[in-house]
PDB file of C-alpha atoms in Angstrom:
ATOM      1  CA  UNK A 359      27.413 -25.657 -52.669  1.00  0.00           C
ATOM      2  CA  UNK A 360      30.624 -27.163 -53.992  1.00  0.00           C
ATOM      3  CA  UNK A 361      32.995 -29.125 -51.790  1.00  0.00           C
ATOM      4  CA  UNK A 362      36.497 -28.057 -50.895  1.00  0.00           C
ATOM      5  CA  UNK A 363      38.785 -30.214 -53.035  1.00  0.00           C
ATOM      6  CA  UNK A 364      40.560 -27.034 -54.155  1.00  0.00           C
ATOM      7  CA  UNK A 365      41.225 -26.018 -50.556  1.00  0.00           C
ATOM      8  CA  UNK A 366      42.765 -29.453 -49.949  1.00  0.00           C
ATOM      9  CA  UNK A 367      44.968 -29.176 -53.039  1.00  0.00           C
ATOM     10  CA  UNK A 368      46.008 -25.623 -52.140  1.00  0.00           C
ATOM     11  CA  UNK A 369      46.848 -26.655 -48.560  1.00  0.00           C
ATOM     12  CA  UNK A 370      49.061 -29.529 -49.691  1.00  0.00           C
ATOM     13  CA  UNK A 371      50.698 -27.310 -52.306  1.00  0.00           C
ATOM     14  CA  UNK A 372      51.254 -24.629 -49.676  1.00  0.00           C
ATOM     15  CA  UNK A 373      53.073 -27.060 -47.403  1.00  0.00           C
ATOM     16  CA  UNK A 374      55.244 -28.168 -50.321  1.00  0.00           C
ATOM     17  CA  UNK A 375      56.045 -24.533 -51.135  1.00  0.00           C
ATOM     18  CA  UNK A 376      57.250 -24.165 -47.543  1.00  0.00           C
ATOM     19  CA  UNK A 377      59.594 -27.096 -48.123  1.00  0.00           C
ATOM     20  CA  UNK A 378      57.787 -29.457 -45.753  1.00  0.00           C
ATOM     21  CA  UNK A 379      55.244 -32.239 -45.546  1.00  0.00           C
ATOM     22  CA  UNK A 380      51.660 -31.564 -44.527  1.00  0.00           C
ATOM     23  CA  UNK A 381      50.426 -32.912 -41.206  1.00  0.00           C
ATOM     24  CA  UNK A 382      47.164 -34.832 -41.604  1.00  0.00           C
ATOM     25  CA  UNK A 383      45.392 -35.910 -38.420  1.00  0.00           C
ATOM     26  CA  UNK A 384      42.627 -38.476 -37.977  1.00  0.00           C
ATOM     27  CA  UNK A 385      39.938 -38.518 -35.285  1.00  0.00           C
ATOM     28  CA  UNK A 386      36.593 -40.367 -35.304  1.00  0.00           C
ATOM     29  CA  UNK A 387      33.329 -38.428 -35.159  1.00  0.00           C
ATOM     30  CA  UNK A 388      31.312 -38.941 -31.995  1.00  0.00           C
ATOM     31  CA  UNK A 389      34.347 -39.697 -29.821  1.00  0.00           C
ATOM     32  CA  UNK A 390      34.175 -39.293 -26.896  1.00  0.00           C
ATOM     33  CA  UNK A 391      30.890 -37.526 -27.735  1.00  0.00           C
ATOM     34  CA  UNK A 392      29.816 -35.592 -30.825  1.00  0.00           C
ATOM     35  CA  UNK A 393      30.607 -32.256 -29.179  1.00  0.00           C
ATOM     36  CA  UNK A 394      33.802 -33.659 -27.682  1.00  0.00           C
ATOM     37  CA  UNK A 395      34.912 -34.950 -31.073  1.00  0.00           C
ATOM     38  CA  UNK A 396      34.372 -31.557 -32.687  1.00  0.00           C
ATOM     39  CA  UNK A 397      36.365 -29.898 -29.898  1.00  0.00           C
ATOM     40  CA  UNK A 398      39.182 -32.423 -30.385  1.00  0.00           C
ATOM     41  CA  UNK A 399      39.413 -31.692 -34.109  1.00  0.00           C
ATOM     42  CA  UNK A 400      39.564 -27.958 -33.424  1.00  0.00           C
ATOM     43  CA  UNK A 401      42.324 -28.603 -30.854  1.00  0.00           C
ATOM     44  CA  UNK A 402      44.336 -30.634 -33.371  1.00  0.00           C
ATOM     45  CA  UNK A 403      44.051 -27.821 -35.914  1.00  0.00           C
ATOM     46  CA  UNK A 404      45.092 -25.322 -33.238  1.00  0.00           C
ATOM     47  CA  UNK A 405      48.140 -27.485 -32.519  1.00  0.00           C
ATOM     48  CA  UNK A 406      49.297 -27.339 -36.116  1.00  0.00           C
ATOM     49  CA  UNK A 407      47.512 -29.949 -38.249  1.00  0.00           C
ATOM     50  CA  UNK A 408      47.018 -28.861 -41.863  1.00  0.00           C
ATOM     51  CA  UNK A 409      44.223 -31.314 -42.703  1.00  0.00           C
ATOM     52  CA  UNK A 410      41.929 -33.509 -40.598  1.00  0.00           C
ATOM     53  CA  UNK A 411      40.282 -36.785 -41.534  1.00  0.00           C
ATOM     54  CA  UNK A 412      37.023 -37.383 -39.672  1.00  0.00           C
ATOM     55  CA  UNK A 413      36.401 -41.075 -39.192  1.00  0.00           C
ATOM     56  CA  UNK A 414      32.873 -42.365 -39.752  1.00  0.00           C
ATOM     57  CA  UNK A 415      32.571 -44.986 -36.994  1.00  0.00           C
ATOM     58  CA  UNK A 416      31.866 -48.448 -38.354  1.00  0.00           C
ATOM     59  CA  UNK A 417      31.152 -51.747 -36.639  1.00  0.00           C
ATOM     60  CA  UNK A 418      33.638 -53.658 -38.817  1.00  0.00           C
ATOM     61  CA  UNK A 419      36.584 -51.344 -39.493  1.00  0.00           C
ATOM     62  CA  UNK A 420      38.894 -53.695 -41.408  1.00  0.00           C
ATOM     63  CA  UNK A 421      41.782 -51.221 -41.724  1.00  0.00           C
ATOM     64  CA  UNK A 422      41.675 -49.980 -38.139  1.00  0.00           C
ATOM     65  CA  UNK A 423      43.585 -51.432 -35.222  1.00  0.00           C
ATOM     66  CA  UNK A 424      42.395 -51.837 -31.611  1.00  0.00           C
ATOM     67  CA  UNK A 425      42.855 -48.191 -30.579  1.00  0.00           C
ATOM     68  CA  UNK A 426      40.568 -46.775 -33.273  1.00  0.00           C
ATOM     69  CA  UNK A 427      38.188 -49.723 -32.903  1.00  0.00           C
ATOM     70  CA  UNK A 428      37.820 -48.812 -29.214  1.00  0.00           C
ATOM     71  CA  UNK A 429      36.999 -45.201 -30.098  1.00  0.00           C
ATOM     72  CA  UNK A 430      34.553 -46.309 -32.802  1.00  0.00           C
ATOM     73  CA  UNK A 431      32.819 -48.564 -30.303  1.00  0.00           C
ATOM     74  CA  UNK A 432      32.433 -45.667 -27.848  1.00  0.00           C
ATOM     75  CA  UNK A 433      31.005 -43.478 -30.626  1.00  0.00           C
ATOM     76  CA  UNK A 434      28.602 -46.164 -31.846  1.00  0.00           C
ATOM     77  CA  UNK A 435      27.376 -46.907 -28.327  1.00  0.00           C
ATOM     78  CA  UNK A 436      26.814 -43.170 -27.988  1.00  0.00           C
ATOM     79  CA  UNK A 437      24.469 -43.374 -30.990  1.00  0.00           C
ATOM     80  CA  UNK A 438      26.554 -41.479 -33.550  1.00  0.00           C
ATOM     81  CA  UNK A 439      24.834 -41.091 -36.937  1.00  0.00           C
ATOM     82  CA  UNK A 440      25.962 -39.904 -40.361  1.00  0.00           C
ATOM     83  CA  UNK A 441      24.210 -36.597 -39.589  1.00  0.00           C
ATOM     84  CA  UNK A 442      26.631 -36.207 -36.660  1.00  0.00           C
ATOM     85  CA  UNK A 443      29.574 -36.856 -38.981  1.00  0.00           C
ATOM     86  CA  UNK A 444      28.326 -34.119 -41.318  1.00  0.00           C
ATOM     87  CA  UNK A 445      27.859 -31.762 -38.376  1.00  0.00           C
ATOM     88  CA  UNK A 446      31.409 -32.540 -37.231  1.00  0.00           C
ATOM     89  CA  UNK A 447      32.776 -31.685 -40.675  1.00  0.00           C
ATOM     90  CA  UNK A 448      30.715 -28.496 -40.877  1.00  0.00           C
ATOM     91  CA  UNK A 449      31.648 -27.147 -37.462  1.00  0.00           C
ATOM     92  CA  UNK A 450      35.333 -28.045 -37.813  1.00  0.00           C
ATOM     93  CA  UNK A 451      35.537 -26.384 -41.222  1.00  0.00           C
ATOM     94  CA  UNK A 452      33.561 -23.295 -40.229  1.00  0.00           C
ATOM     95  CA  UNK A 453      35.716 -22.801 -37.120  1.00  0.00           C
ATOM     96  CA  UNK A 454      39.062 -23.195 -38.888  1.00  0.00           C
ATOM     97  CA  UNK A 455      38.672 -22.711 -42.648  1.00  0.00           C
ATOM     98  CA  UNK A 456      40.918 -25.760 -43.106  1.00  0.00           C
ATOM     99  CA  UNK A 457      40.316 -28.896 -45.176  1.00  0.00           C
ATOM    100  CA  UNK A 458      38.283 -31.642 -43.523  1.00  0.00           C
ATOM    101  CA  UNK A 459      37.808 -35.054 -45.153  1.00  0.00           C
ATOM    102  CA  UNK A 460      35.754 -38.059 -44.133  1.00  0.00           C
ATOM    103  CA  UNK A 461      37.370 -41.472 -43.884  1.00  0.00           C
ATOM    104  CA  UNK A 462      34.776 -44.180 -44.255  1.00  0.00           C
ATOM    105  CA  UNK A 463      34.176 -47.700 -45.400  1.00  0.00           C
ATOM    106  CA  UNK A 464      31.888 -48.103 -48.374  1.00  0.00           C
ATOM    107  CA  UNK A 465      28.934 -49.850 -46.742  1.00  0.00           C
ATOM    108  CA  UNK A 466      27.596 -46.811 -44.800  1.00  0.00           C
ATOM    109  CA  UNK A 467      27.703 -44.634 -47.941  1.00  0.00           C
ATOM    110  CA  UNK A 468      26.046 -47.328 -50.041  1.00  0.00           C
ATOM    111  CA  UNK A 469      23.213 -47.629 -47.520  1.00  0.00           C
ATOM    112  CA  UNK A 470      22.856 -43.862 -47.092  1.00  0.00           C
ATOM    113  CA  UNK A 471      22.881 -43.158 -50.838  1.00  0.00           C
ATOM    114  CA  UNK A 472      25.843 -41.849 -52.845  1.00  0.00           C
ATOM    115  CA  UNK A 473      24.102 -38.731 -54.140  1.00  0.00           C
ATOM    116  CA  UNK A 474      22.767 -37.825 -50.707  1.00  0.00           C
ATOM    117  CA  UNK A 475      26.105 -38.415 -49.001  1.00  0.00           C
ATOM    118  CA  UNK A 476      28.187 -36.415 -51.490  1.00  0.00           C
ATOM    119  CA  UNK A 477      25.680 -33.547 -51.599  1.00  0.00           C
ATOM    120  CA  UNK A 478      25.565 -33.311 -47.791  1.00  0.00           C
ATOM    121  CA  UNK A 479      29.344 -33.573 -47.426  1.00  0.00           C
ATOM    122  CA  UNK A 480      29.882 -30.775 -49.956  1.00  0.00           C
ATOM    123  CA  UNK A 481      27.222 -28.642 -48.287  1.00  0.00           C
ATOM    124  CA  UNK A 482      29.006 -29.136 -44.946  1.00  0.00           C
ATOM    125  CA  UNK A 483      32.234 -27.808 -46.453  1.00  0.00           C
ATOM    126  CA  UNK A 484      33.950 -31.188 -46.715  1.00  0.00           C
ATOM    127  CA  UNK A 485      36.983 -31.593 -48.948  1.00  0.00           C
ATOM    128  CA  UNK A 486      36.445 -35.218 -49.908  1.00  0.00           C
ATOM    129  CA  UNK A 487      36.511 -38.834 -48.793  1.00  0.00           C
ATOM    130  CA  UNK A 488      39.102 -41.508 -48.110  1.00  0.00           C
ATOM    131  CA  UNK A 489      37.646 -44.870 -49.087  1.00  0.00           C
ATOM    132  CA  UNK A 490      39.963 -47.696 -48.012  1.00  0.00           C
ATOM    133  CA  UNK A 491      37.753 -50.597 -49.098  1.00  0.00           C
ATOM    134  CA  UNK A 492      36.188 -49.284 -52.325  1.00  0.00           C
ATOM    135  CA  UNK A 493      37.801 -51.053 -55.314  1.00  0.00           C
ATOM    136  CA  UNK A 494      38.718 -48.635 -58.091  1.00  0.00           C
ATOM    137  CA  UNK A 495      36.912 -50.761 -60.675  1.00  0.00           C
ATOM    138  CA  UNK A 496      33.675 -50.377 -58.673  1.00  0.00           C
ATOM    139  CA  UNK A 497      34.072 -46.655 -57.954  1.00  0.00           C
ATOM    140  CA  UNK A 498      32.589 -44.992 -61.054  1.00  0.00           C
ATOM    141  CA  UNK A 499      29.280 -44.020 -59.400  1.00  0.00           C
ATOM    142  CA  UNK A 500      31.038 -42.552 -56.367  1.00  0.00           C
ATOM    143  CA  UNK A 501      33.564 -40.641 -58.482  1.00  0.00           C
ATOM    144  CA  UNK A 502      30.850 -39.211 -60.711  1.00  0.00           C
ATOM    145  CA  UNK A 503      29.001 -37.719 -57.737  1.00  0.00           C
ATOM    146  CA  UNK A 504      32.173 -36.676 -55.908  1.00  0.00           C
ATOM    147  CA  UNK A 505      33.407 -34.786 -58.958  1.00  0.00           C
ATOM    148  CA  UNK A 506      30.013 -33.157 -59.434  1.00  0.00           C
ATOM    149  CA  UNK A 507      30.125 -31.876 -55.854  1.00  0.00           C
ATOM    150  CA  UNK A 508      33.776 -30.792 -55.777  1.00  0.00           C
ATOM    151  CA  UNK A 509      35.002 -33.586 -53.501  1.00  0.00           C
ATOM    152  CA  UNK A 510      38.302 -35.452 -53.565  1.00  0.00           C
ATOM    153  CA  UNK A 511      38.357 -39.235 -53.890  1.00  0.00           C
ATOM    154  CA  UNK A 512      41.359 -40.540 -51.978  1.00  0.00           C
ATOM    155  CA  UNK A 513      42.283 -44.167 -52.555  1.00  0.00           C
ATOM    156  CA  UNK A 514      44.661 -46.242 -50.449  1.00  0.00           C
ATOM    157  CA  UNK A 515      47.720 -47.990 -51.914  1.00  0.00           C
ATOM    158  CA  UNK A 516      49.743 -50.621 -50.071  1.00  0.00           C
ATOM    159  CA  UNK A 517      53.283 -52.064 -50.295  1.00  0.00           C
ATOM    160  CA  UNK A 518      51.784 -55.155 -51.942  1.00  0.00           C
ATOM    161  CA  UNK A 519      50.349 -53.078 -54.826  1.00  0.00           C
ATOM    162  CA  UNK A 520      52.068 -53.883 -58.120  1.00  0.00           C
ATOM    163  CA  UNK A 521      53.157 -50.966 -60.335  1.00  0.00           C
ATOM    164  CA  UNK A 522      50.356 -51.483 -62.869  1.00  0.00           C
ATOM    165  CA  UNK A 523      47.814 -51.524 -60.029  1.00  0.00           C
ATOM    166  CA  UNK A 524      49.300 -48.346 -58.559  1.00  0.00           C
ATOM    167  CA  UNK A 525      48.860 -46.613 -61.910  1.00  0.00           C
ATOM    168  CA  UNK A 526      45.225 -47.754 -62.099  1.00  0.00           C
ATOM    169  CA  UNK A 527      44.491 -46.508 -58.575  1.00  0.00           C
ATOM    170  CA  UNK A 528      46.237 -43.144 -58.880  1.00  0.00           C
ATOM    171  CA  UNK A 529      44.629 -42.414 -62.260  1.00  0.00           C
ATOM    172  CA  UNK A 530      41.191 -42.729 -60.630  1.00  0.00           C
ATOM    173  CA  UNK A 531      41.962 -40.754 -57.467  1.00  0.00           C
ATOM    174  CA  UNK A 532      42.061 -37.053 -56.664  1.00  0.00           C
ATOM    175  CA  UNK A 533      43.236 -34.836 -53.813  1.00  0.00           C
ATOM    176  CA  UNK A 534      46.100 -37.067 -52.723  1.00  0.00           C
ATOM    177  CA  UNK A 535      47.095 -40.725 -52.539  1.00  0.00           C
ATOM    178  CA  UNK A 536      47.014 -42.450 -49.135  1.00  0.00           C
ATOM    179  CA  UNK A 537      50.058 -44.729 -48.951  1.00  0.00           C
ATOM    180  CA  UNK A 538      49.692 -47.366 -46.235  1.00  0.00           C
ATOM    181  CA  UNK A 539      53.221 -47.707 -44.874  1.00  0.00           C
ATOM    182  CA  UNK A 540      52.953 -51.407 -44.120  1.00  0.00           C
ATOM    183  CA  UNK A 541      50.648 -54.347 -44.470  1.00  0.00           C
ATOM    184  CA  UNK A 542      48.213 -54.579 -41.575  1.00  0.00           C
ATOM    185  CA  UNK A 543      45.928 -52.362 -39.546  1.00  0.00           C
ATOM    186  CA  UNK A 544      46.331 -48.882 -38.128  1.00  0.00           C
ATOM    187  CA  UNK A 545      48.251 -48.387 -34.898  1.00  0.00           C
ATOM    188  CA  UNK A 546      51.469 -46.929 -33.613  1.00  0.00           C
ATOM    189  CA  UNK A 547      54.682 -48.710 -34.575  1.00  0.00           C
ATOM    190  CA  UNK A 548      58.302 -48.616 -33.406  1.00  0.00           C
ATOM    191  CA  UNK A 549      59.403 -47.707 -36.923  1.00  0.00           C
ATOM    192  CA  UNK A 550      57.708 -46.838 -40.172  1.00  0.00           C
ATOM    193  CA  UNK A 551      60.376 -48.474 -42.280  1.00  0.00           C
ATOM    194  CA  UNK A 552      61.824 -48.615 -45.761  1.00  0.00           C
ATOM    195  CA  UNK A 553      58.672 -50.203 -47.222  1.00  0.00           C
ATOM    196  CA  UNK A 554      56.928 -46.853 -47.010  1.00  0.00           C
ATOM    197  CA  UNK A 555      59.714 -44.993 -48.791  1.00  0.00           C
ATOM    198  CA  UNK A 556      59.740 -47.532 -51.621  1.00  0.00           C
ATOM    199  CA  UNK A 557      55.941 -47.340 -51.939  1.00  0.00           C
ATOM    200  CA  UNK A 558      56.061 -43.532 -52.155  1.00  0.00           C
ATOM    201  CA  UNK A 559      58.745 -43.720 -54.839  1.00  0.00           C
ATOM    202  CA  UNK A 560      56.756 -46.230 -56.893  1.00  0.00           C
ATOM    203  CA  UNK A 561      53.497 -44.303 -56.443  1.00  0.00           C
ATOM    204  CA  UNK A 562      55.058 -40.997 -57.475  1.00  0.00           C
ATOM    205  CA  UNK A 563      56.197 -42.633 -60.707  1.00  0.00           C
ATOM    206  CA  UNK A 564      52.513 -42.970 -61.668  1.00  0.00           C
ATOM    207  CA  UNK A 565      50.988 -39.624 -60.624  1.00  0.00           C
ATOM    208  CA  UNK A 566      51.367 -35.910 -59.964  1.00  0.00           C
ATOM    209  CA  UNK A 567      49.102 -36.196 -56.905  1.00  0.00           C
ATOM    210  CA  UNK A 568      50.690 -35.686 -53.483  1.00  0.00           C
ATOM    211  CA  UNK A 569      51.516 -38.975 -51.759  1.00  0.00           C
ATOM    212  CA  UNK A 570      50.788 -39.015 -48.021  1.00  0.00           C
ATOM    213  CA  UNK A 571      51.882 -41.803 -45.682  1.00  0.00           C
ATOM    214  CA  UNK A 572      49.836 -43.263 -42.844  1.00  0.00           C
ATOM    215  CA  UNK A 573      49.800 -46.284 -40.523  1.00  0.00           C
ATOM    216  CA  UNK A 574      52.348 -46.296 -37.749  1.00  0.00           C
ATOM    217  CA  UNK A 575      53.437 -42.684 -37.216  1.00  0.00           C
ATOM    218  CA  UNK A 576      53.064 -41.676 -33.575  1.00  0.00           C
ATOM    219  CA  UNK A 577      55.780 -39.168 -32.620  1.00  0.00           C
ATOM    220  CA  UNK A 578      57.795 -36.231 -33.924  1.00  0.00           C
ATOM    221  CA  UNK A 579      60.843 -38.366 -34.778  1.00  0.00           C
ATOM    222  CA  UNK A 580      58.788 -40.689 -36.981  1.00  0.00           C
ATOM    223  CA  UNK A 581      56.976 -37.699 -38.490  1.00  0.00           C
ATOM    224  CA  UNK A 582      60.330 -36.179 -39.417  1.00  0.00           C
ATOM    225  CA  UNK A 583      61.443 -39.493 -40.938  1.00  0.00           C
ATOM    226  CA  UNK A 584      58.348 -39.776 -43.133  1.00  0.00           C
ATOM    227  CA  UNK A 585      58.455 -36.060 -43.982  1.00  0.00           C
ATOM    228  CA  UNK A 586      61.822 -36.737 -45.587  1.00  0.00           C
ATOM    229  CA  UNK A 587      60.179 -38.643 -48.436  1.00  0.00           C
ATOM    230  CA  UNK A 588      56.382 -38.070 -48.385  1.00  0.00           C
ATOM    231  CA  UNK A 589      54.153 -35.087 -49.194  1.00  0.00           C
ATOM    232  CA  UNK A 590      52.051 -35.644 -46.085  1.00  0.00           C
ATOM    233  CA  UNK A 591      52.286 -37.461 -42.766  1.00  0.00           C
ATOM    234  CA  UNK A 592      49.034 -39.053 -41.530  1.00  0.00           C
ATOM    235  CA  UNK A 593      48.592 -39.705 -37.797  1.00  0.00           C
ATOM    236  CA  UNK A 594      45.511 -41.284 -36.247  1.00  0.00           C
ATOM    237  CA  UNK A 595      45.944 -43.871 -33.488  1.00  0.00           C
ATOM    238  CA  UNK A 596      48.361 -41.686 -31.504  1.00  0.00           C
ATOM    239  CA  UNK A 597      45.733 -38.919 -31.257  1.00  0.00           C
ATOM    240  CA  UNK A 598      42.991 -41.374 -30.313  1.00  0.00           C
ATOM    241  CA  UNK A 599      45.232 -42.971 -27.680  1.00  0.00           C
ATOM    242  CA  UNK A 600      45.824 -39.558 -26.074  1.00  0.00           C
ATOM    243  CA  UNK A 601      42.070 -39.067 -25.814  1.00  0.00           C
ATOM    244  CA  UNK A 602      41.543 -42.558 -24.377  1.00  0.00           C
ATOM    245  CA  UNK A 603      44.292 -42.058 -21.788  1.00  0.00           C
ATOM    246  CA  UNK A 604      43.107 -38.636 -20.620  1.00  0.00           C
ATOM    247  CA  UNK A 605      41.363 -38.452 -17.223  1.00  0.00           C
ATOM    248  CA  UNK A 606      38.794 -35.979 -18.564  1.00  0.00           C
ATOM    249  CA  UNK A 607      37.827 -34.191 -21.768  1.00  0.00           C
ATOM    250  CA  UNK A 608      39.790 -31.011 -21.036  1.00  0.00           C
ATOM    251  CA  UNK A 609      42.953 -33.030 -20.472  1.00  0.00           C
ATOM    252  CA  UNK A 610      42.284 -34.929 -23.685  1.00  0.00           C
ATOM    253  CA  UNK A 611      42.020 -31.703 -25.676  1.00  0.00           C
ATOM    254  CA  UNK A 612      45.272 -30.438 -24.176  1.00  0.00           C
ATOM    255  CA  UNK A 613      46.957 -33.752 -25.003  1.00  0.00           C
ATOM    256  CA  UNK A 614      45.931 -33.853 -28.674  1.00  0.00           C
ATOM    257  CA  UNK A 615      46.753 -30.162 -29.110  1.00  0.00           C
ATOM    258  CA  UNK A 616      50.222 -30.770 -27.699  1.00  0.00           C
ATOM    259  CA  UNK A 617      50.775 -33.882 -29.846  1.00  0.00           C
ATOM    260  CA  UNK A 618      49.750 -31.955 -32.963  1.00  0.00           C
ATOM    261  CA  UNK A 619      52.294 -29.284 -32.003  1.00  0.00           C
ATOM    262  CA  UNK A 620      55.062 -31.872 -31.626  1.00  0.00           C
ATOM    263  CA  UNK A 621      54.185 -33.542 -34.923  1.00  0.00           C
ATOM    264  CA  UNK A 622      53.921 -30.192 -36.727  1.00  0.00           C
ATOM    265  CA  UNK A 623      57.445 -29.447 -35.531  1.00  0.00           C
ATOM    266  CA  UNK A 624      58.521 -32.891 -36.704  1.00  0.00           C
ATOM    267  CA  UNK A 625      57.287 -32.460 -40.278  1.00  0.00           C
ATOM    268  CA  UNK A 626      59.161 -29.153 -40.455  1.00  0.00           C
ATOM    269  CA  UNK A 627      62.459 -30.688 -39.332  1.00  0.00           C
ATOM    270  CA  UNK A 628      62.724 -33.770 -41.528  1.00  0.00           C
ATOM    271  CA  UNK A 629      64.993 -36.530 -40.333  1.00  0.00           C
TER     272      UNK A 629
END
């Protein structure tokens, strides 16, 4: 079975045709439990997310701030495995028909086996992978298998990336480009800032791929701000925080569904 890179591309193109940014949500697999994580992803889609990134919990998540690290720790202590991540992707995709990616650091894939991982992700209906710590110059093996299985390879660019480096990264990627709005780790911020807008402008000069902005967006106002210049708005920590703050799982599902609704409204308004 081939993966769903085309569904991802069509979804992003569809949002653009509607004159808006896509809303991309992030939630870790296995948080608060495997079943609870699947239910949360479905709730976020119900609220209005266009795409969901499923985090593969990792013991040393260098890009992730304390909120996502807390959720990862809960998932890891619960015994989450890569098989659970694949099940999460499968059930979320089968329930919604919408694009589901995996966001993961390279080490778990390397240990699991690239061919095995890409084949299983495609079979589960996955659309691709976001790989924040895989250097482009070391990505040939991954990209070969991802392309064979119809999976997107999404690389991360940062404000510190020079123009020549941006061109190298975007030439190797597919699906979309993940633009980190600021230097540092994930987490909600008071403002997303001009750095992100400049990075999107410079990245677009190198590629036809959609450029989606993450790191720091937590409310509808910020989503509208980013939607004014990016093809997609990526929100993670704000969803995880809602789940952490909820008194029980049902309340958590209601909270992330409501946040997705607010953010979906935000990306349609534009600041």
